[in-house]
Coordinates of C-alpha atoms in Angstrom, one line a residue:
Chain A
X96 CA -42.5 -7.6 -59.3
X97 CA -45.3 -8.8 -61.9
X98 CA -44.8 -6.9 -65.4
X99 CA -48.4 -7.1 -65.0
X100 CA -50.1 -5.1 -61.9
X101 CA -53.7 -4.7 -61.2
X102 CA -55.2 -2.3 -59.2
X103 CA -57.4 -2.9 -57.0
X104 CA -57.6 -6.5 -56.7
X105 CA -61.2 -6.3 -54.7
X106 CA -63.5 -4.0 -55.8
X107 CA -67.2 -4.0 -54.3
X108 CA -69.7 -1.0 -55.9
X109 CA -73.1 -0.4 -55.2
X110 CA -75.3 -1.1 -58.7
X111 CA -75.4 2.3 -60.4
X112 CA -72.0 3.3 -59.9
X113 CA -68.9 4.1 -62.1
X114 CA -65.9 1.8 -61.9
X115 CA -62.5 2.1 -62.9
X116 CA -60.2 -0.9 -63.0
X117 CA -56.3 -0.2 -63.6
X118 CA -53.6 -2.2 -65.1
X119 CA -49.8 -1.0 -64.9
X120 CA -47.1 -2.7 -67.1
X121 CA -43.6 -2.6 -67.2
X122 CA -42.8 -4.2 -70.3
X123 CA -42.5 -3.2 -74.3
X124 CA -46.5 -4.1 -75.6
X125 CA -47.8 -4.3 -78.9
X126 CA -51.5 -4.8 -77.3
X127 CA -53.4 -5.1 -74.5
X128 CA -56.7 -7.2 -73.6
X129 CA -59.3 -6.5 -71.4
X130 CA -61.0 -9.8 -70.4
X131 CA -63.6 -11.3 -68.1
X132 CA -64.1 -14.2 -65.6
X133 CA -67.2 -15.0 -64.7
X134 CA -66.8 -17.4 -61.6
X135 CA -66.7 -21.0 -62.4
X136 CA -66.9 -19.9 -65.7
X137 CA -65.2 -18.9 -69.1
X138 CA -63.0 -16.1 -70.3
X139 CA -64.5 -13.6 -72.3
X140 CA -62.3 -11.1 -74.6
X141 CA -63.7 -7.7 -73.8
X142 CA -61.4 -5.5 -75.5
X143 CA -58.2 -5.2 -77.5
X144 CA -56.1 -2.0 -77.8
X145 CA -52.9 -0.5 -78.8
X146 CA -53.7 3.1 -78.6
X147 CA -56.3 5.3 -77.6
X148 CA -60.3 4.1 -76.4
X149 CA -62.5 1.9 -77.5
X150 CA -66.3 2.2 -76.1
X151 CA -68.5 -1.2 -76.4
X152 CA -72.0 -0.3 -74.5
X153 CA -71.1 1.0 -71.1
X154 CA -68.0 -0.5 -71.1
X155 CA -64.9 1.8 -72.0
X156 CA -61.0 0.9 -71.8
X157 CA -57.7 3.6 -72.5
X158 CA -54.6 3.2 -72.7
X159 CA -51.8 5.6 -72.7
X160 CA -49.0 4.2 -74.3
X161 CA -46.2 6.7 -72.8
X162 CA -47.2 5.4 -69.2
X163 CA -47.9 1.8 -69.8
X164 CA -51.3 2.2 -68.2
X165 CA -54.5 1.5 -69.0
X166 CA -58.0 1.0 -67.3
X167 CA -61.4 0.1 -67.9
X168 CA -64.4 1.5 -67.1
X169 CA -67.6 0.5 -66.5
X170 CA -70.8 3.2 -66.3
X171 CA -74.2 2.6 -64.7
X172 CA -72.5 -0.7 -63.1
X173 CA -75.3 -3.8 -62.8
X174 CA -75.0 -6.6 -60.8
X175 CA -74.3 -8.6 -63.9
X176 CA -71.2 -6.9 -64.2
X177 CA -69.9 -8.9 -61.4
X178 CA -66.6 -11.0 -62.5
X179 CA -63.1 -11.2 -62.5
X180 CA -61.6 -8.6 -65.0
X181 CA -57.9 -9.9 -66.5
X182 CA -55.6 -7.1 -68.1
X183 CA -52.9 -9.4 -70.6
X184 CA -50.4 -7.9 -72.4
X185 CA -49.3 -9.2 -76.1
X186 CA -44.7 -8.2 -75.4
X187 CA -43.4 -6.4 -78.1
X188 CA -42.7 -8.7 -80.7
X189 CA -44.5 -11.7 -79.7
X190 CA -48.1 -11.0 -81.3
X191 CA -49.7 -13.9 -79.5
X192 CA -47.9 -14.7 -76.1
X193 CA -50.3 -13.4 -73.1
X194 CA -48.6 -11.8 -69.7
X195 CA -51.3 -11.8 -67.4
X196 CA -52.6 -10.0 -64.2
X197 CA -54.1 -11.6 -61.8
X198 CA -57.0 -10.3 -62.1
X199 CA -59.9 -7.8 -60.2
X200 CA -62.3 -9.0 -58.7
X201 CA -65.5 -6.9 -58.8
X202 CA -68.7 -7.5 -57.0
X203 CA -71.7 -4.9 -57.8
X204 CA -74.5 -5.1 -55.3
X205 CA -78.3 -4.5 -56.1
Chain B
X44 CA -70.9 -19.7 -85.5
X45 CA -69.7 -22.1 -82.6
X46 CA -66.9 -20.7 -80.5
X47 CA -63.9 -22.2 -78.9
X48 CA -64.9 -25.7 -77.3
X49 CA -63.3 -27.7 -75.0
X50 CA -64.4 -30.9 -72.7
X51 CA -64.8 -32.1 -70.3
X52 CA -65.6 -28.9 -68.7
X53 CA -64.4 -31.3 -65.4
X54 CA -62.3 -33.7 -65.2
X55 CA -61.0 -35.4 -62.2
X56 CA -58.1 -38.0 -62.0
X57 CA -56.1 -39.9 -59.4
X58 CA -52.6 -39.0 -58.7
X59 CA -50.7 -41.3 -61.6
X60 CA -53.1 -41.2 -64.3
X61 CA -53.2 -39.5 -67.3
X62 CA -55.0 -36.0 -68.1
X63 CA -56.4 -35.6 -71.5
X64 CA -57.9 -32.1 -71.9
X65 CA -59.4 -31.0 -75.6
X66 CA -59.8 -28.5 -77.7
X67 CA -61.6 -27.7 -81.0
X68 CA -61.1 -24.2 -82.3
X69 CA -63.3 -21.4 -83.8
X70 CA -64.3 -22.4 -87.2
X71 CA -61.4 -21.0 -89.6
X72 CA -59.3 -20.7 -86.8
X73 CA -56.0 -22.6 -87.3
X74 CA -53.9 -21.3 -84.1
X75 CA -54.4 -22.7 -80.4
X76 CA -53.0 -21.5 -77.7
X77 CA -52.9 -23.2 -74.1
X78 CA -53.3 -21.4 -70.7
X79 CA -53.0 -22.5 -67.1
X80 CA -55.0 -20.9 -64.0
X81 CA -53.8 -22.4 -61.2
X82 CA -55.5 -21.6 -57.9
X83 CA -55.1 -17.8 -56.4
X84 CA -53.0 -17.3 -59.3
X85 CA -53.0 -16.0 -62.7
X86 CA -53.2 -17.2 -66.2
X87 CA -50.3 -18.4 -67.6
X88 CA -48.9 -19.3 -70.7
X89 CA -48.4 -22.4 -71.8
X90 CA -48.1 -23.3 -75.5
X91 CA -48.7 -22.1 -78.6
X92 CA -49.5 -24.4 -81.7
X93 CA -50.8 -24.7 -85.5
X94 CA -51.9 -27.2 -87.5
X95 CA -49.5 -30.1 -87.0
X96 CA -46.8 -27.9 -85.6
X97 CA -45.4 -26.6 -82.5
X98 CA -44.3 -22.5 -82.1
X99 CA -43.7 -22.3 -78.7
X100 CA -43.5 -24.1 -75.9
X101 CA -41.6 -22.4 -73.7
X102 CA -44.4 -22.1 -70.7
X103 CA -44.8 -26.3 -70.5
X104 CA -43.6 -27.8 -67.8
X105 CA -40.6 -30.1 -69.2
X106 CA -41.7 -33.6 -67.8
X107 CA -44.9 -35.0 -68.4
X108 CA -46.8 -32.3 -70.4
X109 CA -47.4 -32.3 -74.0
X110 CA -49.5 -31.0 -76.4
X111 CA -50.6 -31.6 -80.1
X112 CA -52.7 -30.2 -83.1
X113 CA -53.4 -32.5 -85.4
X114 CA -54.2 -31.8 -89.3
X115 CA -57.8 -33.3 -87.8
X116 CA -59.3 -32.9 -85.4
X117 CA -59.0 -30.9 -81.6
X118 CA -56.0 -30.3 -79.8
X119 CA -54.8 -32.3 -77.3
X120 CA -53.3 -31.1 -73.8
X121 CA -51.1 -34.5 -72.5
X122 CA -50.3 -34.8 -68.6
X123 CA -49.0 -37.9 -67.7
X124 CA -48.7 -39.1 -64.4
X125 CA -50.6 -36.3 -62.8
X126 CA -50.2 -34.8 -59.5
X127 CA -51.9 -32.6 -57.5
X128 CA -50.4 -29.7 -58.1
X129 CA -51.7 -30.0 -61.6
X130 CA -54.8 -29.1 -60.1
X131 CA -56.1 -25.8 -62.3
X132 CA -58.2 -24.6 -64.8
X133 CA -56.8 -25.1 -68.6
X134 CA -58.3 -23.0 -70.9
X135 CA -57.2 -23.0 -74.6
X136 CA -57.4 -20.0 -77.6
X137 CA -58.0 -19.6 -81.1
X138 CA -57.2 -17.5 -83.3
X139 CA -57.2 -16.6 -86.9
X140 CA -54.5 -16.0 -89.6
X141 CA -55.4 -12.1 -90.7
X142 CA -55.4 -10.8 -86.8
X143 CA -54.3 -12.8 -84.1
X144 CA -56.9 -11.8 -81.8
X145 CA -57.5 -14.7 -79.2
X146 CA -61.1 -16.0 -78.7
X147 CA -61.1 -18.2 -74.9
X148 CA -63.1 -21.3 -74.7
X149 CA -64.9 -22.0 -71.4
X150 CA -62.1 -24.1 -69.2
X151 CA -61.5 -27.7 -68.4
X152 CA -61.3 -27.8 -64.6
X153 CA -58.9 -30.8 -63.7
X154 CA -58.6 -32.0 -60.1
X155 CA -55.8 -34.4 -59.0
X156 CA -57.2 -36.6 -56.3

């Protein structure tokens, strides 16, 4: 079993709608990213968290600590937001190795 | 304020050569971090370096792989003798010395012909 699950790993959405992309862990964190994939393309770093919410534009991720889950939402989705969303984990004690999901892929059609 | 660079953005090589993949960090940044995506699978760690030193190695694969950060200039990710599997994306990471937040550059594709 990955120490790093995704949920789901396909994800089509009509523009407009609210996503919610989830990320299970099994392991001791210290943080965890939410980045994105365009295809072809680069990684960007979306969020980092340890606790709690953060909110940049329509773009909100949670985690809850106790459950070692967190997710990321996207409101008013855009065909723009189309990419592949990576949840990475920084272990407990290591502050810069990455454990990685493989990824959700969403596509948002016009 | 240039971000993480890296080139080629594609490089392809013939089974047996050599694989040179570079990367020049964030300005200030003075930790690199290299990552592989190999095909339907995720990223994975690979190494983790600072100026002229290696911290950890432990996701390079033992044989022909290496990697360097010299006190000028990029890093360097080293496969010798390359074979197809080595097929992937490489991406490296930077980071700064007050957080150690990680900042991607945009991938060197390598295929092994």
């Amino acid at each position: 079993k990955n120490e790093v699950e995704q949920s789901p790993q396909n994800l089509t959405a009509q523009e407009g709608e609210f996503i919610t992309i989830n990320c299970s862990y099994s392991v001791g964190i210290s943080a965890l990213h939410w980045l994105q994939q365009h295809p072809g393309g680069g990684i960007v770093s979306l969020f980092m968290l340890s606790s709690g919410k953060k909110k940049h534009g329509r773009l909100i991720a949670t985690i809850n600590i106790q459950e070692k889950h967190s997710s990321l939402h996207i409101t008013a989705s855009h065909p723009r937001d189309s990419a592949v969303y990576i949840c990475a984990v920084e272990r407990g004690g290591s502050n810069y190795k990455l454990t990685f999901g493989k990824g959700t892929l969403l596509t948002v059609n016009p | 304020n240039a971000g993480v660079m890296q080139n080629p953005r594609h490089l392809v090589r013939r089974r047996g050569q050599e694989a040179r993949l570079r990367c020049s960090p964030m300005k200030g940044h003075s930790h690199v971090y290299w990552y592989r995506q190999l095909p339907e699978e995720g990223l994975k760690f690979m190494v983790y370096l600072q100026k002229e030193n290696i911290i950890d190695e432990s996701g390079m694969p033992k044989e022909r792989f290496s990697a360097e950060f010299p006190k000028e200039g990029p890093s360097i990710l080293r496969i010798q003798q390359v074979v197809r599997g080595d097929s992937a994306a490489y991406f490296c990471a930077s980071s700064g010395t007050t957080t150690y937040e990680q900042y991607f550059g945009p991938g060197t594709r390598l295929t092994v012909t």
